[in-house]
Coordinates of C-alpha atoms in Angstrom, one line a residue:
Chain E
M143 CA -43.7 94.1 15.5
E144 CA -40.8 92.5 17.4
H145 CA -38.4 90.6 15.2
A146 CA -40.4 91.7 12.2
V147 CA -37.8 90.7 9.7
A148 CA -37.0 87.3 11.2
A149 CA -40.7 86.5 10.9
T150 CA -41.1 87.5 7.3
P151 CA -44.1 85.5 5.9
A152 CA -43.5 83.2 3.0
W153 CA -45.4 85.2 0.5
A154 CA -43.2 88.2 1.2
V155 CA -40.0 86.2 0.8
L156 CA -41.3 85.0 -2.6
A157 CA -42.3 88.5 -3.6
Y158 CA -38.8 89.8 -2.8
L159 CA -37.4 86.9 -4.8
A160 CA -39.6 87.8 -7.7
A161 CA -38.4 91.4 -7.5
G162 CA -34.8 90.2 -7.6
V163 CA -35.5 88.0 -10.7
L164 CA -37.2 91.0 -12.4
F165 CA -34.0 93.1 -11.8
I166 CA -31.9 90.3 -13.4
L167 CA -34.3 90.5 -16.4
A168 CA -34.0 94.2 -16.5
L169 CA -30.2 93.9 -17.1
R170 CA -30.7 91.0 -19.4
G171 CA -32.9 93.2 -21.6
L172 CA -30.0 95.5 -22.3
S173 CA -28.3 92.9 -24.4
S174 CA -29.9 94.5 -27.4
P175 CA -31.7 97.8 -28.0
E176 CA -34.9 96.0 -29.1
S177 CA -35.4 94.2 -25.8
S178 CA -34.1 97.0 -23.6
Q179 CA -37.3 98.9 -23.1
A180 CA -39.1 95.8 -21.9
G181 CA -36.2 95.2 -19.6
N182 CA -36.5 98.6 -18.1
R183 CA -40.2 97.9 -17.5
N184 CA -39.3 94.7 -15.7
G185 CA -37.0 96.8 -13.5
M186 CA -39.9 99.1 -12.6
I187 CA -42.2 96.3 -11.9
G188 CA -39.6 94.7 -9.6
M189 CA -39.2 97.9 -7.7
A190 CA -42.9 98.3 -7.3
I191 CA -43.2 94.8 -5.9
A192 CA -40.3 95.4 -3.5
V193 CA -41.8 98.7 -2.2
G194 CA -45.3 97.3 -2.1
T195 CA -44.3 94.2 -0.2
T196 CA -42.4 96.3 2.3
L197 CA -45.3 98.6 2.9
A198 CA -47.7 95.7 3.3
L199 CA -45.4 94.2 5.9
H200 CA -44.9 97.4 7.8
P201 CA -48.2 99.4 7.4
T202 CA -47.4 102.1 9.9
G203 CA -46.5 105.7 9.5
L204 CA -47.9 105.6 6.0
P205 CA -48.9 109.3 5.4
L206 CA -45.3 110.4 6.0
I207 CA -43.8 107.6 4.0
I208 CA -46.1 108.3 1.0
G209 CA -45.3 112.0 1.3
A210 CA -41.6 111.1 1.3
I211 CA -42.0 108.9 -1.8
A212 CA -44.0 111.7 -3.6
I213 CA -41.4 114.3 -2.8
G214 CA -38.4 112.2 -3.9
G215 CA -40.3 110.7 -6.9
G216 CA -41.4 114.1 -8.1
I217 CA -37.8 115.5 -7.9
G218 CA -36.4 112.5 -9.6
W219 CA -39.0 112.6 -12.4
V220 CA -38.5 116.2 -13.1
I221 CA -34.7 115.8 -13.2
A222 CA -35.0 112.9 -15.6
Q223 CA -37.1 114.9 -18.0
R224 CA -35.0 118.0 -17.9
I225 CA -31.5 116.7 -17.9
Q226 CA -29.5 117.1 -21.1
M227 CA -28.0 114.0 -22.6
T228 CA -24.5 115.6 -22.5
A229 CA -24.9 115.9 -18.7
M230 CA -25.6 112.2 -18.2
P231 CA -22.2 111.4 -16.6
E232 CA -22.7 114.0 -13.8
L233 CA -26.3 112.9 -13.4
V234 CA -25.3 109.3 -12.9
A235 CA -22.6 110.4 -10.4
G236 CA -25.1 112.4 -8.6
F237 CA -27.6 109.5 -8.4
H238 CA -24.8 107.3 -7.1
S239 CA -24.2 109.7 -4.2
L240 CA -27.9 109.4 -3.3
V241 CA -27.7 105.6 -3.1
G242 CA -24.7 105.9 -0.9
M243 CA -26.4 108.3 1.4
A244 CA -29.5 106.2 1.6
A245 CA -27.4 103.2 2.6
V246 CA -25.7 105.3 5.3
L247 CA -29.1 106.5 6.6
V248 CA -30.5 102.9 6.6
G249 CA -27.4 101.7 8.5
C250 CA -27.7 104.4 11.1
A251 CA -31.4 103.8 11.5
A252 CA -30.8 100.1 12.0
Y253 CA -28.2 100.9 14.6
L254 CA -30.5 103.2 16.5
N255 CA -33.6 101.0 16.2
P256 CA -32.3 97.4 15.9
V257 CA -35.3 95.7 17.2
S258 CA -37.5 96.9 14.3
F259 CA -34.9 95.4 11.9
G260 CA -34.9 92.1 13.7
I261 CA -31.2 92.1 14.3
T262 CA -31.1 91.7 18.0
D263 CA -30.6 88.6 20.2
A264 CA -33.0 87.6 23.0
A265 CA -31.2 90.0 25.4
G266 CA -31.8 92.9 23.0
A267 CA -28.1 93.3 22.0
I268 CA -27.3 93.8 18.3
L269 CA -26.0 90.6 16.7
A270 CA -22.2 90.7 16.0
V271 CA -22.7 89.6 12.4
S272 CA -25.2 92.3 11.9
R273 CA -22.7 94.8 13.3
V274 CA -20.1 93.7 10.8
E275 CA -22.6 94.1 7.9
M276 CA -23.8 97.4 9.3
G277 CA -20.3 98.8 9.7
L278 CA -19.3 97.7 6.2
G279 CA -22.6 98.9 4.7
V280 CA -22.3 102.3 6.3
A281 CA -18.6 102.6 5.3
I282 CA -19.2 101.6 1.7
G283 CA -22.3 103.8 1.5
A284 CA -20.3 106.8 2.9
I285 CA -17.4 106.3 0.5
T286 CA -19.9 106.0 -2.4
F287 CA -21.6 109.2 -1.2
S288 CA -18.6 111.5 -0.8
G289 CA -16.7 109.9 -3.8
S290 CA -19.7 110.5 -6.0
I291 CA -20.1 114.0 -4.9
I292 CA -16.5 114.7 -5.9
A293 CA -17.0 112.9 -9.2
F294 CA -20.2 115.0 -9.8
L295 CA -18.3 118.2 -9.1
K296 CA -15.5 117.3 -11.4
L297 CA -17.8 116.1 -14.2
S298 CA -20.1 119.1 -14.1
G299 CA -17.1 121.5 -14.2
R300 CA -17.8 122.9 -10.7
M301 CA -14.4 121.6 -9.7
S302 CA -11.3 121.4 -11.8
G303 CA -11.0 118.1 -13.6
S304 CA -7.3 118.0 -13.1
P305 CA -5.9 115.7 -10.5
I306 CA -5.4 117.2 -7.0
L307 CA -2.4 115.5 -5.4
L308 CA -2.1 115.6 -1.7
P309 CA 1.4 114.8 -0.3
G310 CA 1.6 111.3 1.0
R311 CA -1.9 110.5 -0.3
H312 CA -1.3 106.8 -0.7
I313 CA -0.2 106.4 2.9
L314 CA -3.1 108.6 4.1
N315 CA -5.6 106.5 2.1
L316 CA -4.2 103.2 3.2
G317 CA -4.1 104.3 6.8
V318 CA -7.7 105.5 6.7
L319 CA -8.8 102.3 5.0
A320 CA -7.0 100.2 7.6
G321 CA -8.6 102.3 10.3
I322 CA -12.0 101.7 9.0
L323 CA -11.5 97.9 8.8
V324 CA -10.0 97.7 12.3
L325 CA -12.7 99.9 13.8
T326 CA -15.4 97.7 12.1
G327 CA -13.7 94.7 13.7
I328 CA -13.8 96.4 17.1
F329 CA -17.4 97.5 16.4
A330 CA -18.3 93.8 16.0
V331 CA -16.9 92.7 19.4
D332 CA -17.5 95.9 21.5
A333 CA -20.1 95.5 24.2
A334 CA -21.2 99.1 24.1
A335 CA -21.7 98.9 20.3
A336 CA -23.9 95.8 20.9
A337 CA -26.1 97.9 23.1
G338 CA -26.3 100.5 20.4
Q339 CA -24.0 102.9 22.2
G340 CA -20.6 104.4 21.8
P341 CA -19.0 106.5 19.1
L342 CA -17.5 103.7 17.0
L343 CA -20.1 103.7 14.1
W344 CA -19.9 107.5 13.9
I345 CA -16.1 107.4 13.7
I346 CA -16.3 104.7 10.9
L347 CA -18.8 106.9 9.2
G348 CA -16.6 110.1 9.4
L349 CA -13.5 108.3 8.2
S350 CA -15.4 106.8 5.3
F351 CA -16.7 110.2 4.2
L352 CA -13.1 111.4 4.3
I353 CA -11.6 108.6 2.3
G354 CA -14.3 109.0 -0.4
V355 CA -13.0 112.5 -1.0
T356 CA -9.3 111.7 -0.8
L357 CA -9.7 108.7 -3.1
I358 CA -11.4 110.6 -5.9
I359 CA -9.7 114.0 -5.9
P360 CA -6.4 112.8 -7.4
I361 CA -8.1 111.2 -10.3
G362 CA -8.2 113.2 -13.5
G363 CA -11.2 114.0 -15.7
A364 CA -10.6 111.5 -18.5
D365 CA -10.2 108.7 -16.0
M366 CA -13.8 109.4 -14.9
P367 CA -15.3 106.5 -16.9
V368 CA -13.4 104.2 -14.5
V369 CA -14.4 106.2 -11.4
I370 CA -18.1 106.3 -12.3
S371 CA -18.1 102.5 -13.0
M372 CA -16.3 101.9 -9.7
L373 CA -18.7 104.1 -7.7
N374 CA -21.6 102.2 -9.5
S375 CA -20.1 99.0 -8.2
Y376 CA -19.7 100.4 -4.6
S377 CA -23.3 101.5 -4.6
G378 CA -24.2 97.9 -5.3
W379 CA -22.1 96.5 -2.6
A380 CA -23.6 99.0 -0.1
A381 CA -27.0 97.7 -1.0
A382 CA -25.9 94.1 -0.7
A383 CA -24.4 94.8 2.8
M384 CA -27.7 96.3 3.9
G385 CA -29.5 93.3 2.3
F386 CA -27.5 91.0 4.5
T387 CA -28.5 93.0 7.6
L388 CA -32.2 92.9 6.6
Q389 CA -31.9 89.3 5.2
N390 CA -33.7 90.6 2.1
T391 CA -33.2 88.7 -1.1
A392 CA -34.2 91.5 -3.4
M393 CA -31.5 93.7 -1.9
I394 CA -28.9 91.0 -2.0
I395 CA -29.6 90.0 -5.6
T396 CA -29.6 93.6 -6.7
G397 CA -26.5 94.5 -4.8
A398 CA -24.7 91.6 -6.4
L399 CA -25.9 92.5 -9.9
V400 CA -25.0 96.1 -9.6
G401 CA -21.7 95.4 -7.8
S402 CA -20.6 93.1 -10.6
S403 CA -21.9 95.3 -13.3
G404 CA -19.9 98.2 -12.1
A405 CA -16.8 96.1 -11.6
I406 CA -17.0 94.7 -15.1
L407 CA -17.5 98.2 -16.6
S408 CA -14.4 99.4 -14.6
Y409 CA -12.5 96.4 -16.0
I410 CA -13.6 97.2 -19.6
M411 CA -12.6 100.8 -19.3
C412 CA -9.2 100.0 -17.8
R413 CA -8.6 97.5 -20.5
A414 CA -9.5 100.1 -23.2
M415 CA -6.8 102.3 -21.7
N416 CA -4.3 99.5 -21.2
R417 CA -4.0 100.6 -17.5
S418 CA -4.4 98.6 -14.4
F419 CA -7.2 99.4 -12.1
I420 CA -4.7 100.2 -9.3
S421 CA -2.9 102.8 -11.4
V422 CA -6.2 104.5 -12.2
I423 CA -7.2 104.6 -8.6
A424 CA -3.8 105.7 -7.5
G425 CA -4.6 108.8 -9.6
G426 CA -2.4 111.6 -10.9
F427 CA -2.4 110.4 -14.5
G428 CA -1.7 113.3 -16.9
A429 CA -0.8 115.6 -14.1
E430 CA 2.7 116.1 -15.4
S431 CA 1.5 117.4 -18.7
G432 CA 3.9 118.3 -21.4
G433 CA 6.6 116.1 -19.8
G434 CA 6.9 113.8 -22.7
P435 CA 9.6 114.5 -25.3
A436 CA 7.1 114.5 -28.1
A437 CA 5.1 117.3 -26.5
G438 CA 8.1 119.6 -26.5
A439 CA 8.9 119.1 -30.1
A440 CA 5.3 119.7 -31.2
I441 CA 5.6 123.4 -31.9
Q442 CA 8.0 123.2 -34.7
K443 CA 6.3 120.5 -36.7
S444 CA 4.2 121.6 -39.7
Y445 CA 0.6 120.6 -40.3
K446 CA -2.0 121.3 -43.0
A447 CA -5.0 123.3 -42.0
G448 CA -8.1 123.3 -44.0
S449 CA -11.5 125.0 -44.1
A450 CA -15.0 123.7 -43.8
D451 CA -15.5 124.0 -47.5
D452 CA -12.4 121.9 -48.1
A453 CA -13.7 119.3 -45.8
A454 CA -17.1 119.3 -47.4
F455 CA -15.5 118.9 -50.9
I456 CA -13.3 116.0 -49.8
M457 CA -16.1 114.2 -48.1
Q458 CA -18.6 114.7 -51.0
N459 CA -16.1 113.0 -53.3
A460 CA -15.4 110.2 -51.0
E461 CA -17.1 106.8 -51.1
T462 CA -16.7 105.9 -47.4
V463 CA -16.5 108.2 -44.4
I464 CA -15.9 106.9 -40.9
I465 CA -16.7 109.4 -38.1
V466 CA -14.8 109.2 -34.8
P467 CA -16.4 111.2 -32.1
G468 CA -14.9 112.0 -28.7
Y469 CA -15.5 114.0 -25.6
G470 CA -15.0 117.3 -27.6
M471 CA -18.2 116.5 -29.5
A472 CA -20.1 116.2 -26.2
V473 CA -18.6 119.5 -24.9
S474 CA -19.6 121.5 -28.0
Q475 CA -22.9 119.6 -28.4
A476 CA -22.0 118.9 -32.0
Q477 CA -23.9 115.6 -32.3
H478 CA -27.0 117.0 -34.1
A479 CA -25.0 118.9 -36.6
L480 CA -22.9 115.8 -37.1
R481 CA -25.9 113.7 -37.9
E482 CA -27.1 116.3 -40.4
M483 CA -23.7 116.2 -42.0
G484 CA -23.9 112.4 -42.2
D485 CA -27.4 112.5 -43.7
L486 CA -26.3 115.0 -46.4
L487 CA -23.3 112.8 -47.3
R488 CA -25.6 109.8 -47.6
K489 CA -27.7 111.7 -50.0
E490 CA -24.6 112.1 -52.1
G491 CA -24.1 108.4 -52.1
V492 CA -21.4 108.3 -49.5
S493 CA -21.3 105.5 -47.0
V494 CA -21.2 106.9 -43.5
K495 CA -20.3 105.0 -40.3
Y496 CA -19.4 105.9 -36.8
A497 CA -16.6 104.4 -34.8
I498 CA -16.6 104.5 -31.0
H499 CA -13.7 103.9 -28.7
P500 CA -14.7 102.4 -25.4
V501 CA -13.3 105.3 -23.4
A502 CA -14.4 108.1 -25.6
G503 CA -16.3 110.5 -23.5
R504 CA -16.7 110.6 -19.7
M505 CA -18.6 107.4 -19.1
P506 CA -19.1 104.0 -20.7
G507 CA -21.4 104.3 -23.7
H508 CA -21.4 108.1 -23.5
M509 CA -20.9 108.6 -27.3
N510 CA -23.6 106.1 -28.2
V511 CA -26.2 107.9 -26.2
L512 CA -25.4 111.2 -27.7
L513 CA -25.5 109.8 -31.2
A514 CA -28.8 108.1 -30.4
E515 CA -30.1 111.4 -29.2
A516 CA -29.2 112.9 -32.5
N517 CA -31.2 110.1 -34.2
V518 CA -28.2 108.3 -35.6
P519 CA -29.5 104.7 -36.1
Y520 CA -27.6 102.4 -33.8
D521 CA -26.7 100.0 -36.6
D522 CA -24.5 102.7 -38.1
V523 CA -22.5 102.9 -34.9
F524 CA -19.7 100.4 -34.5
E525 CA -17.4 99.4 -31.6
L526 CA -13.6 99.6 -32.0
E527 CA -13.0 95.9 -32.7
D528 CA -15.8 95.7 -35.3
I529 CA -14.7 98.7 -37.4
N530 CA -10.9 99.1 -36.9
S531 CA -10.0 97.0 -39.9
E532 CA -12.1 99.2 -42.2
F533 CA -10.0 102.4 -41.8
G534 CA -7.4 101.0 -44.3
Q535 CA -10.1 100.9 -47.0
C536 CA -11.9 104.1 -46.1
D537 CA -11.5 107.4 -47.9
V538 CA -12.0 109.8 -45.0
A539 CA -11.7 109.4 -41.2
F540 CA -13.5 112.3 -39.7
V541 CA -12.2 112.8 -36.1
I542 CA -14.2 115.1 -34.0
G543 CA -13.2 115.9 -30.4
A544 CA -11.2 112.7 -30.0
N545 CA -7.4 112.6 -29.6
D546 CA -5.7 110.1 -27.4
V547 CA -7.9 107.2 -28.7
T548 CA -6.5 107.9 -32.2
N549 CA -2.8 108.3 -31.3
P550 CA -0.6 105.8 -33.1
L551 CA 2.2 106.3 -30.6
A552 CA 0.2 103.9 -28.4
K553 CA 1.4 101.2 -30.9
T554 CA 5.0 102.3 -31.3
D555 CA 6.3 104.4 -28.5
K556 CA 7.1 102.3 -25.5
T557 CA 7.9 105.4 -23.4
S558 CA 4.5 107.0 -24.0
P559 CA 2.0 107.0 -21.1
I560 CA -0.6 105.6 -23.5
Y561 CA 1.6 102.8 -24.9
G562 CA -0.4 99.6 -25.4
M563 CA -3.8 101.3 -25.4
P564 CA -5.9 99.9 -28.2
I565 CA -6.6 102.8 -30.6
L566 CA -8.7 103.5 -33.7
D567 CA -6.4 103.3 -36.7
V568 CA -7.5 106.6 -38.3
E569 CA -4.1 107.3 -39.8
K570 CA -4.7 104.4 -42.2
A571 CA -7.5 106.2 -43.9
K572 CA -6.7 107.9 -47.3
T573 CA -7.5 111.3 -45.7
V574 CA -7.9 112.2 -42.0
L575 CA -10.0 115.2 -41.2
F576 CA -9.2 116.2 -37.6
V577 CA -11.5 118.7 -36.0
K578 CA -9.8 120.3 -33.0
R579 CA -10.2 123.6 -31.3
S580 CA -6.6 124.7 -31.7
M581 CA -3.1 123.2 -32.1
G582 CA -2.2 124.3 -28.6
G583 CA -3.7 121.6 -26.5
V584 CA -2.5 118.0 -26.5
G585 CA -4.8 115.3 -25.3
Y586 CA -5.6 114.4 -21.8
A587 CA -2.6 112.1 -21.5
G588 CA -0.4 115.1 -22.3
V589 CA 1.0 113.3 -25.4
D590 CA 1.3 114.9 -28.9
N591 CA -0.5 113.0 -31.7
P592 CA 1.6 112.3 -34.8
V593 CA -1.7 112.1 -36.8
F594 CA -1.9 115.9 -36.7
Y595 CA 1.3 116.2 -38.8
G596 CA 0.6 113.4 -41.2
D597 CA 0.7 114.0 -44.9
N598 CA -2.8 112.7 -45.3
T599 CA -4.2 114.8 -42.4
M600 CA -6.1 118.1 -42.7
M601 CA -6.6 119.9 -39.5
L602 CA -9.9 121.6 -39.1
L603 CA -9.2 124.1 -36.3
A604 CA -12.4 125.5 -34.8
D605 CA -15.1 124.7 -32.3
A606 CA -16.4 121.3 -33.2
K607 CA -20.1 122.4 -33.6
K608 CA -19.3 125.5 -35.6
M609 CA -17.0 123.5 -37.9
V610 CA -19.6 120.8 -38.5
E611 CA -22.3 123.4 -39.1
N612 CA -20.1 125.2 -41.7
I613 CA -19.4 121.9 -43.4
V614 CA -23.1 121.3 -43.5
K615 CA -23.5 124.7 -45.2
G616 CA -20.8 123.8 -47.6
L617 CA -22.5 120.5 -48.5
N618 CA -25.8 122.3 -49.0
G619 CA -24.4 125.2 -51.0
G620 CA -21.7 123.4 -52.9
G621 CA -23.9 120.5 -54.1
H622 CA -23.5 119.1 -57.6
Chain P
M42 CA -32.9 82.7 7.0
D43 CA -29.5 81.9 8.3
F44 CA -26.3 83.7 7.2
L45 CA -25.1 80.8 5.0
S46 CA -28.2 80.6 2.9
I47 CA -28.1 84.3 2.4
L48 CA -24.4 84.1 1.5
S49 CA -25.3 81.4 -1.1
I50 CA -27.9 83.6 -2.7
F51 CA -25.4 86.4 -2.8
V52 CA -22.6 84.4 -4.4
L53 CA -24.9 82.9 -7.0
A54 CA -26.3 86.4 -7.8
V55 CA -22.7 87.7 -8.3
F56 CA -22.2 85.0 -11.0
V57 CA -25.6 85.7 -12.6
G58 CA -24.6 89.4 -12.6
Y59 CA -21.2 88.6 -14.1
Y60 CA -22.7 86.7 -17.1
V61 CA -25.7 89.0 -17.6
V62 CA -23.6 92.1 -17.7
W63 CA -21.0 90.7 -20.1
S64 CA -23.9 90.1 -22.5
V65 CA -24.9 93.8 -22.4
T66 CA -24.1 95.5 -25.7
P67 CA -21.4 98.2 -25.2
A68 CA -23.7 100.7 -27.0
L69 CA -26.1 100.5 -24.0
H70 CA -23.5 100.9 -21.3
T71 CA -24.8 104.3 -20.3
P72 CA -28.4 103.1 -19.9
L73 CA -26.9 100.1 -18.0
M74 CA -25.4 102.5 -15.5
A75 CA -28.6 104.4 -15.2
V76 CA -30.7 101.3 -14.6
T77 CA -28.3 99.7 -12.2
N78 CA -28.4 103.0 -10.3
A79 CA -32.2 102.8 -10.2
I80 CA -32.4 99.2 -9.1
S81 CA -29.7 99.7 -6.4
S82 CA -32.2 102.1 -4.9
V83 CA -33.9 98.9 -3.7
I84 CA -32.1 100.1 -0.5
I85 CA -35.4 101.9 -0.1
V86 CA -36.7 98.7 1.5
G87 CA -34.5 99.4 4.5
A88 CA -35.5 103.0 4.6
L89 CA -39.2 102.1 4.5
I90 CA -38.7 99.7 7.4
A91 CA -37.0 102.3 9.5
A92 CA -39.6 104.9 8.7
A93 CA -42.5 102.6 9.4
A94 CA -41.1 100.9 12.5
G95 CA -39.8 104.2 13.9
A96 CA -43.4 105.5 13.9
I97 CA -44.5 102.9 16.4
T98 CA -41.3 102.2 18.4
E99 CA -40.7 104.1 21.5
G100 CA -37.8 106.4 21.1
G101 CA -37.8 105.5 17.3
G102 CA -38.1 109.1 16.3
V103 CA -34.6 109.7 15.1
S104 CA -34.5 106.4 13.1
Q105 CA -37.9 107.3 11.7
W106 CA -36.7 110.6 10.3
L107 CA -33.4 109.0 9.0
G108 CA -35.6 106.4 7.3
L109 CA -37.9 109.1 5.8
L110 CA -34.9 111.0 4.5
G111 CA -33.6 107.7 3.0
V112 CA -37.0 107.2 1.4
V113 CA -36.8 110.6 -0.2
L114 CA -33.3 110.1 -1.5
A115 CA -34.0 106.6 -2.8
S116 CA -37.2 107.7 -4.5
I117 CA -35.3 110.4 -6.4
N118 CA -33.1 107.7 -7.7
I119 CA -35.9 105.2 -8.5
F120 CA -38.1 107.6 -10.4
G121 CA -35.2 109.6 -11.8
G122 CA -33.2 106.5 -12.7
F123 CA -35.9 104.5 -14.5
A124 CA -37.3 107.6 -16.2
V125 CA -34.0 108.7 -17.6
T126 CA -33.2 105.2 -18.7
R127 CA -36.5 105.0 -20.5
R128 CA -35.8 108.4 -22.1
M129 CA -32.4 107.2 -23.3
L130 CA -33.6 103.8 -24.6
A131 CA -36.4 105.4 -26.6
M132 CA -33.7 107.3 -28.6
Y133 CA -32.0 104.1 -29.8
K134 CA -33.5 103.6 -33.3
K135 CA -32.8 101.1 -36.0
K136 CA -32.1 102.3 -39.5
D137 CA -35.1 103.2 -41.6
K138 CA -36.4 100.4 -43.8
K139 CA -36.1 102.5 -46.9
P140 CA -32.3 102.8 -47.1
A141 CA -30.8 106.2 -47.2
A142 CA -28.8 105.0 -50.2
S143 CA -25.7 104.0 -48.4
K144 CA -23.9 102.8 -51.5

């Protein structure tokens, strides 16, 4: 079994390569909903090949291993069946933490038993290049783990979503990061580390767990789409680093795919908020709530409030309605009632479309999944750039649980924290129906929204789900 | 395989990832995260090696148990990730052929 990895037979190398290619095809399948299910199957086949090949190469200790797979697989399967679609962001964050922890465990196991991983030289010392990969893999894995745990706690409401600002946090974080890099460098040249001894790896590990926490706690709830994408990316890089250690193509290809996927999603989310990645990661956005001049003046302004029956009447007599969902829809689980409302309007001959802002919700694509869950056909759901020009011609924009993504100040007010963010132009619709819990709260960015006070706006102040259910009643009862 | 050929595979795979992910439709970004999550659990390969080799290496007990724990965690992710992705993707439906009279 000595130098097991270095002596990987050709068939196994090809099998791992095939697994890597199947993973590429799994992502490729997601280019359209029709091909997506086949893509997912490719991913499963790829994973089965990777696991099967590894077990065939290392056929020892099988009973325990199969037991471990059965336990983990059973837990995972049950979670996947039971989880509510609205809880998807925290589920994904939780899963990221597991990948991070698994990377940490693999790195530590390789450090303690380097011969089995084929990363030692003739004298039995761990290769320097392997120690760099190991140090980085363990560090990224640990950051992914603790960062994802914090993201999970914030997203599931077990911890406040508002930013927690430590004094001097930037210096602290940069210092810890520098410490990790320097120690990884020392780890690569240290003689004791080569012999698998000394505390260096454990210090790197501890610092990485710490920085994962301090990096994520200052980031507020609505910036979570970026955080989840970033942690997604990290989990990929952790897998890639371990792939280098094991010289395993499946792991390297996957790590690169996942790493770039998460990075691209982070970029898309930042662009949709017109903020730099650095400013999101620096955190603290929205912490100084009510600071803007607009927020102070909000109380005096007048707005029109309406009832569910008013809303039902207006929409019944409209030709086109565009529905704009946001995080509030997810919180109140209003998607099913919303779809019912859409169906009833269609029966009356109203054209109903859905408009999704890229950062609506708590993770990329969050709204699309919830609408799909409620059986809204995906060809009725449009992205910002595809539908934004239609608000000018539409009769009703029905905003439910969204706020900042509809705020026209983003176009006009250079002092606004959301200035420059692309928004859905709901104010151009003939009538805006704005479902909101109360007039008290302003959006996440702490900015008041002039749409509330527009002449063409009717505020529907209630819980989103209750309001939509009452509108549905109105549509049923008040029919022609 | 030497370091440079592995690095080559890695760099090329980053480019493949870049182009493949840009072609993913935004409507499927949540399933994308779930499935990337599942496939990044290919880290299980390392955990399996640790668990298997630890069983026959002298003094490999600790790394065997670390490996087994890694196998459990990665398996949660693999089964959970693929299953939840499948569940989500099954929900995405096209409009019915008989139009619901949208205009």
